[in-house]
Each structure stands twice: as structure tokens, then as C-alpha cells.
Amino acid sequence: MMILLYLSSGLFLGWSLGANDAANIFGTAVGSKMVRFRTAAIISSLSILLGSWLSGRGASRTLEHLGEINEIAGAFVVALAAAVTLYGMTRMKLPVSATQSIVGAIVGWNYFSGSVTDYDTFRTIAATWAICPALAAVFCMILYLAARYILMKSRIHLIKLDFYNRIGLLLVGAFGAYSLGASNIANVMGVFTQVSPFKPLDLYVVRLTSVEQLFILGGIAIGVGVFTYSHRVMSTVGEGIVKLNPVSALTVVLASSLVLFLFASQDLQYLLASHGLPTIPLVPVSSTQAIVGAVIGIGVMHGGRGINYRVVGKIVAGWVVTPVVAGAIAFIALFIFQNVFMQRVYRPVEYTVSPEVVQRLARERGTVRLLVPLRGRTFKNAISFRDSLAALAPGISPKEIEMVLRLSRVQRFTVNTSLLTRELKSGFLTPRQASALRDINGMSFTHTWQMQEALAEKTKDWAFREDNAENRQYNKVLRDRIKYLVRRLSQPPAGQNGI
Amino acid sequence: MQPLFSKTRRLINEIDNFLDLASQTGLHLREGIRLYIEQRYDEFEQRLETIRNAEKRADASRIDVEASLYTETLIPESRGDVLGILESMDSIVDKAKKTMLNLSIERPVIPARLKPVFLELTDRVIETVEELVSAARAYFYELHAVKDHLHKVKYFEREADHMAEKIKREVFSMKIDLARKIQLSYFINHIDYLADQSEEVANRLSIATIKRAV
């Protein structure tokens, strides 16, 4: 019950996403009565659920990179701050993105907990805010030209065109909803992935990891939002976009769905990477802003008619205002939760430059010489450690700082296989991985990477492969697995959750 | 999926059938007026019967299309335009039948020297209707071709107006009873009305086409 209470802010975020964003996808179809609401609601709920479950992991990893929220109460507050910001901004009729508010809230948590914000990730995410509507506009223009060419060349009867359009709206709607789920489940449940209270669940046919269970729950919340509230929003959106003719409306929805898919699809990322092409960052993007971008694309094709520059201005303003407001709300709410409700909203993370760290760094690259004066010192949070590093070596690159932070991060735990009986039995690990884990039973570690190295010595099933496009997914899965085990092994005994 | 396909096909056939009937009515009218002028009254009466049947079938077709568009909520964006276009085209068919019927009832005597211009006026009017039917067909099949026909509708309508005015001036300058003059003028208006109505539908079509343009 307590778990559901903590997840409630994320579920609320999911509900409002279902109410608002699903309407972007099926609004035209339902608003113009070409598709019945029930049909649209069933198709979009199922597709969103599938998208969240099967493809949601990519974009949520990016958010984890931005800030690893390590207490469920903290995740609750972050999601709540994002939800409140989203609600307030939507009330003010601003086309805001859930990503912008969740990113702001995560950065707020980082400040509060003394964690370092990964500015590389932040920059990547912020760049997508501008790229997403622009790309949707370009896609829409291309699709519009293609549609116009096809209609010119083929003698399709108006009634037949209407028939194809209906089928198109259903297919594109399903695809859009799938992409929406894949892209935006990260906003709904991304902050909870590090503190997921669920254990892997074996359903005989399929085995659900704890993150997948979170995503399915989030997908259901979005689905409830679709069924309970999106009908009203769909009518409004429908009226707004209905001014476009059905073919244009279809291209708008298809263009924005494609953008959502591009920024969420891990498969596409592997495909691009395996052909040596530059990959697209997996970031949750806003369907509202993609739709507005696509409509602008149609406007440009009509010689600039119908472009609402006020809406464009509001979107641009939202890039700055939304994260700042969400960050401030998160910071204040975290303070209140910690000091008034006595909840532990973050677990302090120490950093220590132990001899093992220095040794390990020596193997990595020449950074070790910079750390000599810091050898043996412990820092109470990432910010103070980073500042010391920056003071010691002014030229140190953000990537090097990130590596030093990752290696020095203190995570004390002892391998206790009796805590992992379910994981060892359920096929979560390969037989060799399980056997290696049993071999190191009882060993204690100060850093996560030490356990990984100890395991890798036992079997190559625990060793990272060379970092290239083909192996990226393998390494990601391995990293997730180690993270999960460390989390299970370092969980405080029940009853110690207060500050 | 199959019933959906067959429903769509049936409706397309029904619309095509309506447009065929509209075009045929115009052609029958031209033939009917020629038969009347040549005083082949029996054949004229047969032609009237044919037009009556065509008008009935066109009416039934239009009602069927309207019902399908509404009950199956088809083409929501263009439904109003399509229904408006079909209804006003139906009124052209109606007017063609009425013109033939009134000729049959009133049997006006057309002076010999006016017979060729009467036929010429009918030709222009029917050309207007034909172009309108082609424009309407293009609206359903080939949107970009609509305007190729619309400008011809306007051209033939102006020609028909010009012709009607010329005949009326000639009628009123003739030394015949005023009652005959008024009756002939009334029939000229009747025939010319088809061209005027075609132009009105063409205007509707032109707006509907802009609305549908991708």
C-alpha cells in the first residue's frame, strides 16, 4: 500500500499524460467522428501499454543518467513536482512537455542531494526540445509533398480516400500511441527505476523485470487517463486541428509519431549504430510539441498561412520556464518532505579516493597523477568532490570527472546469496553468472565496479565487451543487472527508512 | 473488412450513377427540344417519359447517397459540400423535366425563324450542364482537374445568357401577340435557367475544391 502511495505521483503524471497526449494522436479522428471514441481509447491504451513495456527502457536510461534518484520518497517528490508544474502550465494553456518538467525536477533533486548533474545528458535532452518540433515540421512537409504527389497521380475516389484515411488514422494512431508509450513512460516512471520496489516476476510465459513491472503499471495509468478524461480533450484538439483536411491531419499525426518513435526506439539506434551511422539520443519528447511542429510544417507549405507565432513563442519560453519552475518546486518540496514529514528523500552518497580507486584509475588512463593529493580522502557528496577535482586539475574534462566519480562512489555491501534466491532461480542470470555469484558469496565491496571485476574474473559472462555499436546493448543489459543486484544487496533492512 | 469494401464500392457506384443520370437528363432535354421543334410530338412524348424516369432514379440515388453519408458518418469534412452539390444538381434535373413537361402541356408555337437559335441556345445550355457534371466527377476522382471544367461552365453560361437575350429581343420585336411573346420568353428563361443553375453549382464546387485541396 505504501508503495502505491509513493508511486501515486508518477501514476498521476501517467494519468494526465493519457488524458492530454493520447488526445494529440486520436483527437483529429475522434473530433471529426471518423473513429469512435471507444475504438480510439482501446487501441491507444493497448498500444501505449505495449510501447511502454517493450520500448520504454531506452528513453528512461537517459533520465537515469541525468540523476540517479536513490530513495523512493525522493522519486515521489520529483514526480509530484513535475506533475504539479505540468498541471499548472497546462491550466495556463501552455503547450508544455512532461519531459521539461521532469528534467527540471530531477535537476532540483540533484541540487538538493548534492549530486552532480550530467550536463552532457542535460544538453542532449535540451537540444531535443528544439529538434523535436523542428524535425516534426520537416517530416510533415516531406509527408505532405508525398501525399499531394500520390493524390495527384492516382485517381482515388473521395469515398475511397475517406475509407483509406480511416484505416490510416487507426494504424497511424496505434503507431503514435505505441511511440508515445515508448517515449513518455520515462517521464512517468523513469525516476522510480532506481528505487523500484518490485521483484522480478515469473509468469511462466514471460518474465517481467522490476522496471518492466513499473512501466506496465505506468502504462495502465496512462490507459486510465485515456479512458477517463481524454474524450473531452480529444473533442477540443479535434476542433483545433480539424481545420486541416483529413489527409493533412493524417500527415501531421504520422510526422509527430515518427519523431516520437525516432527518439524512443532502441532497435533503430542499434540499426543506425551497426551501419556506422550517427545515432539519435533516446529522450522522452513531447507529443504536443511534435504536433505543433508538424502543423507549422503544413503552415509553411501553405506559404506561412496558419502559423500561430504566439504558440511558437510559448513553446520556446517553455524550454526555459518549465524546467526552472519544476526544479524550484522540487527543491522546496524536497526540503518540506525531509524536514516536516521526516522522510528520507535521498541517500547520501560518499566518494572516497581509496587505494583501489587509484589503482583502477592508473589502469584506465593518466588521470591518476591528478588524484595523488586526494588519495585517502572522502567527500560527503558529488558536488564537493567535483569542486575539489576541478580545483586540483583545472583542465580536467567532464568525461574524466564522470569516470572518477563513478569509480570513487562508495556503495558498501556484502554479497549474500540468501537475499537473491529468487534471482538465482528464475533465470534472471545465466547459469555461469549465477555460479560466479555463488562463488563470491560473503565477499564485501566498497565500490560497485569491484563486484563486477570479481565476477568477471570468475566468468566472462560478467565481463563487459569492447565498447562498439554491436556490444552496446549487451553492456547495457549487464550494467542494469549489476545495478539491480547491488541495489538488492545494499537495501537497508525494513524499518530503517526514516531519516 | 470485406463488407466495408463493398459498402464503399456501392456508394461510389451510386454517386457515379447519379452523375450519369444528371448528364443523361441534359442530353435527353436537348433531344426532346429538337423533336419538339421538328414537331415530332409522339417521339417528344416518349422522350418526356424517359426524362421522368431518369429524374425519379436520380432522386432515389441522391436520397440513398445522403442516407449513407449520414448514417455511416462518411467524409465528415466534405459531407456538407457533397450533399449541397448533389442537391443543387438534382434541382437541375428537376428543372429539365419541368421544361419538357411544360412544353408538352402548353405546346407553344415557335416561329420558324427562331427555331435554329432555340436549338443553339439549348446546345449552349446542355454544354454548360455537361461541363458541370465533368467538374463534379473530377471533384470526386481528380481534384486538380475540377478547375479545367469550371471555367468552361462559366464560359458556356455566359454564351447561353447572351443567346437568351438575343432571342428575347427578337421575340419582342416580332409582330405577334403579346401573350405569345411572354410565353416564348418564359420558355427561353426556363431553358436558360439550367445554365444559371449550373453556374451556381459550379461556384459551390469551386469553394468545396479549395476546402479539399491538400
XYZ file of C-alpha atoms in Angstrom:
713
model
C 0.000 0.000 0.000
C 2.830 2.351 0.964
C 4.451 1.520 -2.375
C 1.363 2.621 -4.275
C 1.269 5.829 -2.239
C 4.859 6.585 -3.227
C 4.156 5.694 -6.850
C 0.964 7.771 -6.861
C 2.663 10.942 -8.099
C 4.080 9.031 -11.066
C 0.720 7.400 -11.682
C -0.935 10.831 -11.594
C 1.624 12.043 -14.121
C 0.734 8.998 -16.240
C -2.968 9.704 -15.931
C -2.593 13.316 -17.068
C -0.332 12.190 -19.908
C -3.035 9.741 -21.011
C -5.702 12.421 -20.816
C -3.721 15.012 -22.765
C -1.220 13.336 -25.053
C -3.380 10.478 -26.321
C -5.760 13.204 -27.457
C -2.997 14.596 -29.673
C -2.877 11.314 -31.527
C -6.546 10.409 -31.872
C -8.005 13.919 -31.457
C -8.491 14.530 -35.168
C -10.004 11.114 -35.772
C -12.418 11.285 -32.844
C -13.133 15.030 -33.091
C -14.199 14.589 -36.718
C -16.150 11.423 -35.787
C -14.142 9.320 -38.240
C -13.199 6.947 -35.425
C -15.392 6.208 -32.433
C -14.000 7.192 -29.045
C -14.260 3.645 -27.682
C -12.260 2.266 -30.608
C -9.662 5.016 -30.250
C -9.434 4.538 -26.477
C -8.991 0.752 -26.710
C -6.387 0.960 -29.493
C -4.421 3.764 -27.872
C -4.443 2.220 -24.380
C -3.207 -1.137 -25.659
C -0.584 0.442 -27.912
C 0.651 2.746 -25.149
C 0.927 -0.229 -22.805
C 2.879 -2.238 -25.396
C 5.131 0.737 -26.195
C 5.860 1.363 -22.506
C 6.617 -2.262 -21.812
C 8.598 -3.196 -24.928
C 10.408 0.009 -25.865
C 10.298 2.278 -22.828
C 13.722 1.419 -21.450
C 15.838 3.500 -23.851
C 14.490 6.933 -23.002
C 14.276 6.182 -19.284
C 18.002 5.287 -19.185
C 18.734 8.824 -20.383
C 16.776 10.266 -17.459
C 18.615 7.934 -15.054
C 21.820 9.324 -16.430
C 20.671 12.832 -15.574
C 20.087 11.959 -11.949
C 20.020 8.656 -10.114
C 17.280 9.190 -7.576
C 18.074 6.705 -4.841
C 15.139 6.977 -2.415
C 11.537 6.253 -3.294
C 10.294 9.257 -1.268
C 12.609 11.447 -3.352
C 11.275 9.928 -6.574
C 7.747 10.586 -5.303
C 8.537 14.269 -4.700
C 10.288 14.657 -8.068
C 7.347 13.140 -9.959
C 4.935 15.237 -7.877
C 6.833 18.466 -8.646
C 6.774 17.571 -12.353
C 3.063 16.740 -12.237
C 2.182 19.975 -10.428
C 4.231 22.028 -12.912
C 2.628 20.233 -15.837
C -0.845 20.756 -14.407
C -0.251 24.441 -13.702
C 1.282 25.147 -17.103
C -1.496 23.268 -18.893
C -4.064 25.306 -16.945
C -2.336 28.396 -18.325
C -2.863 26.865 -21.783
C 0.874 26.499 -22.416
C 1.864 23.587 -24.659
C 4.388 22.243 -22.164
C 6.251 18.982 -22.278
C 6.283 16.457 -19.446
C 9.994 15.894 -20.158
C 10.821 19.523 -19.483
C 9.148 19.415 -16.094
C 10.608 16.041 -15.084
C 14.096 17.147 -16.176
C 13.765 20.337 -14.126
C 12.553 18.339 -11.127
C 15.454 15.839 -11.408
C 17.966 18.686 -11.551
C 16.203 20.133 -8.468
C 16.757 16.794 -6.701
C 20.419 16.772 -7.806
C 20.927 20.201 -6.229
C 19.152 19.186 -3.057
C 21.052 15.933 -2.647
C 24.427 17.319 -3.685
C 24.571 15.053 -6.734
C 26.221 16.141 -9.927
C 24.010 16.835 -12.921
C 25.426 15.231 -16.029
C 25.487 18.308 -18.252
C 26.244 16.268 -21.348
C 22.961 14.429 -20.892
C 21.224 17.670 -19.970
C 22.462 19.338 -23.144
C 21.355 16.351 -25.227
C 17.880 16.461 -23.698
C 17.592 20.243 -24.035
C 18.662 20.032 -27.678
C 15.795 17.637 -28.401
C 13.305 20.250 -27.177
C 14.191 22.380 -30.190
C 14.930 19.487 -32.548
C 11.657 17.640 -31.848
C 9.207 20.283 -33.207
C 11.635 21.245 -35.988
C 12.024 17.629 -37.089
C 8.254 17.097 -36.901
C 7.818 20.144 -39.176
C 10.340 18.784 -41.700
C 8.813 15.271 -41.639
C 5.365 16.739 -42.073
C 6.473 18.787 -45.082
C 8.003 15.707 -46.726
C 4.937 13.561 -45.999
C 2.661 16.357 -47.192
C 4.506 16.602 -50.512
C 4.420 12.825 -50.888
C 0.690 12.711 -50.108
C -0.003 15.517 -52.565
C 2.011 13.755 -55.283
C 0.219 10.451 -54.715
C -3.192 12.117 -54.755
C -2.318 13.966 -57.961
C -1.124 10.820 -59.698
C -3.786 8.390 -58.563
C -7.482 8.706 -59.279
C -8.784 7.800 -55.837
C -12.490 8.467 -55.305
C -13.305 10.773 -52.393
C -15.242 7.978 -50.666
C -12.389 5.516 -51.120
C -9.938 8.134 -49.878
C -12.123 8.531 -46.808
C -12.019 4.765 -46.303
C -8.217 4.667 -46.608
C -7.994 7.677 -44.339
C -9.961 5.918 -41.612
C -7.720 2.874 -41.795
C -4.712 5.221 -41.889
C -5.919 7.073 -38.794
C -6.305 3.799 -36.908
C -2.887 2.443 -37.974
C -1.065 5.743 -37.501
C -2.938 6.229 -34.228
C -1.806 2.812 -32.980
C 1.767 3.550 -34.066
C 1.601 7.022 -32.474
C 0.261 5.598 -29.227
C 2.993 2.918 -29.208
C 5.648 5.601 -29.731
C 4.022 7.782 -27.082
C 4.203 4.928 -24.585
C 7.803 4.119 -25.535
C 8.865 7.743 -25.353
C 6.900 9.085 -22.419
C 6.835 6.197 -19.951
C 10.279 7.537 -18.995
C 8.611 10.725 -17.759
C 6.035 8.787 -15.798
C 8.162 6.058 -14.245
C 11.765 6.986 -15.122
C 12.521 8.482 -11.701
C 11.372 5.294 -9.983
C 13.560 2.847 -11.919
C 16.445 3.125 -9.440
C 14.167 2.586 -6.458
C 11.688 0.142 -7.971
C 10.052 -1.745 -5.122
C 9.167 -4.704 -7.371
C 10.979 -8.003 -7.612
C 11.280 -9.888 -10.933
C 8.033 -11.703 -11.651
C 7.932 -15.045 -13.389
C 4.683 -15.515 -15.310
C 5.776 -18.808 -16.939
C 5.253 -17.417 -20.450
C 7.127 -14.200 -19.806
C 9.401 -12.918 -17.090
C 8.899 -9.319 -16.047
C 11.828 -7.392 -14.589
C 11.143 -4.892 -11.839
C 11.459 -1.994 -14.298
C 9.067 -3.677 -16.736
C 6.522 -4.050 -13.951
C 6.896 -0.345 -13.191
C 6.417 0.510 -16.854
C 3.353 -1.700 -17.177
C 1.847 -0.011 -14.117
C 2.639 3.381 -15.665
C 1.165 2.214 -18.970
C -2.037 1.234 -17.163
C -2.163 4.697 -15.509
C -1.851 6.293 -18.950
C -4.585 3.975 -20.233
C -6.874 5.016 -17.366
C -6.165 8.642 -18.321
C -7.184 7.861 -21.894
C -10.470 6.246 -20.855
C -11.488 8.661 -18.124
C -10.571 12.095 -19.395
C -9.204 12.172 -22.932
C -12.633 12.259 -24.614
C -13.111 15.918 -23.661
C -9.590 16.832 -24.699
C -9.979 14.923 -27.972
C -13.021 16.988 -28.907
C -11.057 20.198 -28.274
C -7.934 19.049 -30.102
C -10.137 17.705 -32.888
C -11.722 21.095 -33.375
C -8.318 22.720 -33.316
C -6.777 20.518 -35.976
C -9.933 19.735 -37.934
C -9.352 22.940 -39.862
C -6.755 20.883 -41.704
C -8.281 18.486 -44.181
C -8.203 14.766 -43.293
C -5.130 13.949 -45.384
C -3.150 16.823 -43.842
C -4.330 15.787 -40.396
C -3.115 12.245 -41.067
C 0.315 13.505 -42.174
C 0.517 15.688 -39.036
C -0.140 12.729 -36.747
C 2.194 10.450 -38.726
C 5.020 13.022 -38.712
C 4.799 13.580 -34.969
C 4.511 9.834 -34.268
C 7.654 9.238 -36.339
C 9.528 11.827 -34.292
C 8.392 10.223 -31.043
C 9.459 6.834 -32.391
C 12.886 8.101 -33.506
C 13.646 9.407 -30.043
C 12.436 6.238 -28.319
C 13.426 3.278 -30.473
C 16.385 1.289 -29.220
C 16.126 -1.008 -32.241
C 16.567 1.922 -34.585
C 19.540 3.053 -32.528
C 21.205 -0.349 -32.922
C 20.405 -0.387 -36.620
C 21.995 3.027 -37.158
C 24.972 2.192 -34.965
C 25.571 -1.143 -36.662
C 25.826 0.664 -40.010
C 28.264 3.190 -38.593
C 25.680 5.984 -38.764
C 25.273 8.620 -36.044
C 22.683 7.542 -33.500
C 19.715 9.504 -32.225
C 19.703 10.121 -28.472
C 16.880 8.269 -26.732
C 14.988 11.010 -24.951
C 11.339 11.287 -23.962
C 9.865 14.011 -26.197
C 6.587 15.872 -26.066
C 3.817 14.742 -28.390
C 2.127 18.153 -28.038
C 5.200 19.993 -29.246
C 5.735 17.484 -32.049
C 2.129 18.022 -33.203
C 2.516 21.808 -33.063
C 5.755 21.487 -35.056
C 4.048 19.322 -37.670
C 1.140 21.764 -38.002
C 3.672 24.556 -38.509
C 5.222 22.392 -41.248
C 1.842 22.305 -43.020
C 1.566 26.068 -42.475
C 4.953 26.615 -44.148
C 3.805 24.531 -47.139
C 0.815 26.853 -47.433
C 3.131 29.843 -47.653
C 3.241 30.636 -43.944
C -0.519 30.809 -43.530
C -1.952 29.496 -40.314
C 1.260 29.681 -38.317
C 0.429 30.883 -34.862
C 3.594 32.693 -33.828
C 2.261 33.177 -30.298
C 2.188 29.395 -29.845
C 5.758 29.153 -31.213
C 6.827 31.834 -28.712
C 5.112 29.992 -25.869
C 6.922 26.749 -26.764
C 10.306 28.483 -26.814
C 9.564 30.209 -23.494
C 8.548 26.810 -22.068
C 12.051 25.432 -22.725
C 13.363 27.730 -20.015
C 10.382 28.400 -17.762
C 9.152 24.799 -17.325
C 12.393 23.213 -16.040
C 13.177 26.191 -13.829
C 9.711 26.169 -12.230
C 9.727 22.358 -11.829
C 13.256 22.458 -10.373
C 12.282 25.132 -7.840
C 9.098 23.281 -6.829
C 11.060 20.024 -6.450
C 13.735 21.698 -4.319
C 11.174 23.302 -1.998
C 9.043 20.146 -1.807
C 12.113 18.006 -1.026
C 13.011 20.376 1.795
C 9.480 20.161 3.204
C 9.341 16.366 2.880
C 12.675 15.957 4.570
C 12.204 18.436 7.386
C 8.449 18.455 8.005
C 7.376 14.924 7.079
C 10.712 13.450 8.158
C 11.087 11.374 5.003
C 14.429 10.337 3.622
C 14.333 11.857 0.125
C 17.859 10.879 -0.825
C 20.528 8.516 0.409
C 23.769 10.429 0.874
C 26.420 9.095 -1.456
C 30.022 9.351 -0.320
C 33.054 9.377 -2.567
C 36.385 8.084 -1.452
C 39.666 8.003 -3.292
C 40.719 4.635 -1.915
C 43.964 2.934 -2.956
C 41.814 0.568 -5.051
C 40.338 3.532 -6.897
C 43.779 4.977 -7.569
C 44.964 1.578 -8.779
C 41.963 1.181 -11.018
C 42.351 4.712 -12.420
C 46.004 4.004 -13.170
C 44.809 1.214 -15.418
C 42.284 3.449 -17.151
C 44.369 6.451 -18.134
C 46.781 9.055 -16.813
C 44.288 10.875 -14.582
C 45.753 9.160 -11.559
C 48.539 11.708 -11.129
C 45.898 14.403 -10.567
C 44.391 12.403 -7.742
C 47.544 11.831 -5.742
C 46.889 14.746 -3.337
C 43.323 13.446 -2.824
C 44.386 9.865 -2.057
C 42.618 8.562 1.043
C 40.228 11.489 1.248
C 36.481 11.037 1.488
C 33.873 13.502 0.252
C 30.340 13.724 1.585
C 28.755 14.380 -1.796
C 29.479 14.551 -5.504
C 29.495 18.329 -5.726
C 32.243 18.826 -3.134
C 34.287 16.046 -4.756
C 33.811 17.516 -8.218
C 34.802 21.002 -6.975
C 37.965 19.581 -5.406
C 38.793 17.766 -8.624
C 38.219 20.904 -10.670
C 40.386 22.962 -8.298
C 43.170 20.393 -8.431
C 43.123 19.946 -12.189
C 41.546 22.920 -13.955
C 41.796 21.230 -17.358
C 40.012 18.013 -16.390
C 37.277 17.109 -18.872
C 33.648 16.432 -17.840
C 34.058 12.844 -19.110
C 37.092 12.301 -16.861
C 35.236 13.803 -13.899
C 32.335 11.448 -14.589
C 34.663 8.458 -14.665
C 36.446 9.424 -11.445
C 33.072 9.980 -9.747
C 31.771 6.620 -10.951
C 34.798 4.749 -9.680
C 35.087 6.544 -6.315
C 31.402 6.313 -5.484
C 31.011 4.443 -2.197
C 28.443 1.670 -2.139
C 29.295 -0.683 0.702
C 27.646 -4.083 0.537
C 28.279 -7.734 1.173
C 27.263 -10.431 -1.266
C 24.624 -12.505 0.460
C 23.082 -15.049 -1.904
C 20.293 -15.805 0.582
C 18.872 -12.381 -0.348
C 18.954 -13.346 -4.004
C 17.266 -16.773 -4.032
C 14.544 -15.618 -6.428
C 17.045 -14.019 -8.828
C 19.282 -17.093 -8.785
C 16.390 -19.442 -9.524
C 14.251 -17.517 -12.006
C 16.573 -17.487 -14.995
C 17.317 -13.800 -14.455
C 21.021 -14.769 -14.596
C 22.765 -17.240 -16.897
C 23.900 -20.451 -15.115
C 27.541 -19.262 -15.293
C 26.598 -15.828 -13.919
C 24.675 -17.457 -11.063
C 27.538 -19.788 -10.261
C 30.043 -16.878 -10.206
C 27.754 -15.003 -7.852
C 27.626 -18.001 -5.512
C 31.433 -18.185 -5.659
C 31.827 -14.671 -4.288
C 29.194 -15.129 -1.574
C 30.287 -13.410 1.631
C 32.693 -11.006 -0.041
C 32.340 -7.324 0.849
C 32.885 -4.419 -1.522
C 33.162 -0.652 -1.246
C 32.519 0.120 -4.905
C 30.124 -1.424 -7.404
C 32.827 -1.934 -10.018
C 34.770 -4.121 -7.574
C 31.997 -6.693 -7.563
C 31.775 -6.596 -11.341
C 35.521 -7.217 -11.600
C 35.386 -10.015 -9.050
C 32.569 -11.643 -11.028
C 34.307 -11.095 -14.367
C 37.338 -12.937 -13.013
C 35.130 -15.988 -12.450
C 33.393 -15.977 -15.835
C 33.436 -13.921 -18.984
C 29.627 -13.830 -18.773
C 30.126 -10.969 -16.306
C 32.779 -9.150 -18.368
C 31.945 -6.077 -20.396
C 32.627 -6.419 -24.089
C 34.533 -3.940 -26.192
C 32.538 -0.694 -26.465
C 31.176 -0.688 -30.014
C 27.768 -0.499 -31.652
C 27.216 -4.247 -31.656
C 28.047 -4.694 -27.981
C 26.364 -1.587 -26.627
C 23.100 -3.348 -25.828
C 24.896 -6.323 -24.224
C 26.886 -3.962 -21.988
C 23.748 -2.009 -21.095
C 21.930 -5.154 -20.006
C 24.966 -6.266 -17.964
C 25.235 -2.844 -16.311
C 21.500 -2.914 -15.467
C 21.873 -6.396 -13.995
C 24.804 -5.379 -11.781
C 22.994 -2.217 -10.682
C 19.945 -4.251 -9.764
C 21.961 -6.802 -7.743
C 23.871 -4.080 -5.899
C 20.607 -2.352 -5.097
C 19.138 -5.561 -3.714
C 22.268 -6.288 -1.685
C 22.583 -2.793 -0.242
C 18.919 -2.287 0.684
C 18.637 -1.343 4.364
C 16.664 -3.797 6.492
C 12.951 -2.949 6.766
C 12.059 -0.194 9.247
C 15.091 1.980 8.591
C 13.520 4.194 6.001
C 13.219 7.359 8.088
C 15.967 9.947 8.172
C -13.123 -5.681 -43.960
C -14.973 -7.141 -46.983
C -18.383 -5.632 -46.111
C -16.648 -2.283 -45.562
C -15.068 -2.513 -49.006
C -18.349 -3.481 -50.672
C -20.194 -0.644 -48.891
C -17.639 1.830 -50.175
C -17.868 0.423 -53.688
C -21.675 0.519 -53.629
C -21.681 4.169 -52.553
C -19.151 5.122 -55.242
C -21.382 3.398 -57.830
C -24.407 5.267 -56.525
C -22.672 8.651 -56.842
C -21.432 7.762 -60.346
C -24.969 6.667 -61.245
C -26.400 9.998 -60.052
C -23.888 11.951 -62.142
C -24.652 9.762 -65.181
C -28.366 10.442 -64.758
C -27.757 14.198 -64.453
C -25.768 14.157 -67.668
C -28.299 11.938 -69.465
C -31.184 14.207 -68.457
C -29.425 17.133 -70.146
C -28.852 15.116 -73.313
C -32.475 13.921 -73.309
C -33.641 17.521 -72.937
C -31.613 18.585 -75.968
C -33.030 15.729 -77.989
C -36.557 16.461 -76.700
C -36.422 20.133 -77.706
C -35.135 19.178 -81.161
C -38.014 16.700 -81.575
C -40.493 19.377 -80.408
C -39.131 21.948 -82.850
C -39.300 19.389 -85.653
C -42.917 18.762 -84.493
C -42.328 15.023 -83.949
C -44.648 15.085 -80.965
C -45.021 11.323 -80.380
C -41.280 10.869 -80.077
C -41.174 14.016 -77.942
C -43.678 12.477 -75.508
C -41.578 9.285 -75.327
C -38.557 11.422 -74.508
C -40.539 13.168 -71.753
C -41.295 9.772 -70.261
C -37.599 8.870 -70.373
C -36.698 12.115 -68.593
C -39.375 11.491 -65.969
C -37.867 8.082 -65.218
C -34.346 9.468 -65.114
C -35.457 12.220 -62.720
C -37.090 9.669 -60.408
C -33.976 7.499 -60.402
C -31.730 10.493 -59.812
C -33.888 11.478 -56.831
C -33.697 7.974 -55.385
C -29.946 7.876 -55.952
C -29.413 11.211 -54.212
C -31.520 10.174 -51.208
C -29.609 6.910 -50.974
C -26.224 8.677 -51.087
C -27.381 11.216 -48.476
C -28.574 8.467 -46.136
C -25.293 6.533 -46.491
C -23.145 9.603 -45.900
C -25.080 10.435 -42.734
C -25.652 7.010 -41.230
C -22.108 5.801 -41.856
C -20.617 9.212 -40.890
C -18.563 9.212 -44.061
C -16.408 12.112 -45.359
C -17.197 14.266 -42.295
C -15.120 17.160 -43.636
C -16.770 17.316 -47.072
C -20.184 15.851 -46.321
C -21.985 19.218 -46.244
C -20.396 20.300 -49.520
C -21.108 17.000 -51.274
C -24.740 16.966 -50.160
C -25.181 20.610 -51.228
C -23.675 19.897 -54.646
C -25.797 16.785 -55.206
C -28.980 18.577 -54.132
C -28.443 21.549 -56.394
C -27.556 19.244 -59.287
C -30.774 17.377 -58.594
C -32.683 20.634 -58.975
C -31.174 20.980 -62.493
C -32.504 17.524 -63.346
C -35.855 18.574 -61.923
C -35.929 21.753 -63.955
C -35.075 19.840 -67.154
C -38.060 17.562 -66.572
C -40.347 20.544 -65.846
C -39.265 22.311 -69.038
C -40.170 19.222 -71.084
C -43.451 18.821 -69.180
C -44.465 22.453 -69.754
C -43.649 22.166 -73.453
C -45.907 19.103 -73.564
C -48.754 20.880 -71.737
C -48.553 24.369 -73.259
C -47.348 23.440 -76.737
C -46.039 26.944 -77.560
C -45.725 27.703 -81.286
C -42.122 28.574 -82.107
C -41.812 30.875 -85.146
C -39.850 29.210 -87.949
C -37.017 31.770 -87.979
C -36.448 31.281 -84.237
C -36.114 27.501 -84.455
C -32.321 27.411 -85.210
C -31.488 29.878 -82.401
C -33.693 27.959 -79.967
C -31.669 24.834 -80.796
C -28.434 26.772 -80.470
C -29.473 28.092 -77.049
C -30.319 24.542 -75.945
C -26.898 23.369 -77.172
C -25.061 26.018 -75.115
C -27.139 25.233 -72.026
C -26.556 21.495 -72.294
C -22.826 22.077 -72.811
C -22.857 24.016 -69.521
C -24.580 21.111 -67.763
C -22.147 18.593 -69.311
C -19.117 20.551 -68.124
C -20.670 20.824 -64.674
C -21.135 17.057 -64.492
C -17.497 16.579 -65.557
C -16.397 19.074 -62.869
C -18.430 17.219 -60.231
C -16.925 13.905 -61.335
C -13.444 15.410 -61.123
C -14.262 16.653 -57.604
C -14.656 13.024 -56.569
C -11.839 11.496 -58.639
C -9.314 14.124 -59.666
C -9.475 17.269 -57.594
C -6.861 19.180 -59.576
C -8.885 18.735 -62.802
C -12.001 20.452 -61.397
C -10.992 23.938 -62.435
C -10.402 22.824 -66.043
C -14.141 22.179 -66.260
C -15.340 25.045 -64.065
C -14.027 27.755 -66.369
C -15.861 26.097 -69.268
C -19.090 26.087 -67.234
C -18.711 29.829 -66.811
C -17.897 30.340 -70.476
C -20.916 28.380 -71.779
C -23.214 30.011 -69.218
C -22.251 33.471 -70.487
C -22.768 32.295 -74.065
C -26.187 30.924 -73.120
C -27.166 34.204 -71.390
C -26.058 36.171 -74.414
C -28.039 33.891 -76.706
C -31.166 34.042 -74.500
C -31.059 37.844 -74.526
C -30.677 37.887 -78.301
C -33.676 35.564 -78.810
C -35.854 37.534 -76.374
C -35.089 40.810 -78.169
C -36.021 39.138 -81.424
C -39.259 37.705 -79.953
C -40.370 41.093 -78.652
C -39.579 42.786 -81.954
C -41.804 40.357 -83.867
C -45.358 41.185 -84.840
C -47.100 38.504 -82.784
C -49.479 38.619 -79.792
C -48.022 39.863 -76.536
C -49.277 36.661 -74.875
C -47.195 34.548 -77.293
C -44.199 36.829 -76.752
C -44.468 36.348 -72.994
C -44.935 32.596 -73.350
C -41.851 32.284 -75.589
C -39.847 34.463 -73.211
C -40.972 32.218 -70.379
C -39.639 29.133 -72.191
C -36.357 30.883 -73.015
C -35.985 31.664 -69.296
C -36.810 28.059 -68.459
C -34.057 26.708 -70.699
C -31.545 29.387 -69.718
C -32.235 28.721 -66.044
C -30.439 25.369 -66.388
C -27.244 27.226 -67.346
C -27.685 29.719 -64.487
C -28.238 26.930 -62.003
C -25.175 25.112 -63.380
C -23.095 28.200 -62.747
C -24.350 28.380 -59.188
C -23.388 24.749 -58.556
C -20.026 25.482 -60.192
C -19.434 28.250 -57.642
C -20.207 25.833 -54.812
C -17.877 23.274 -56.367
C -15.113 25.803 -56.658
C -15.290 26.609 -52.910
C -15.589 22.915 -51.985
C -12.493 22.193 -54.089
C -10.448 24.867 -52.308
C -11.555 23.409 -48.982
C -10.463 19.927 -50.012
C -7.153 20.967 -51.548
C -4.302 19.303 -49.652
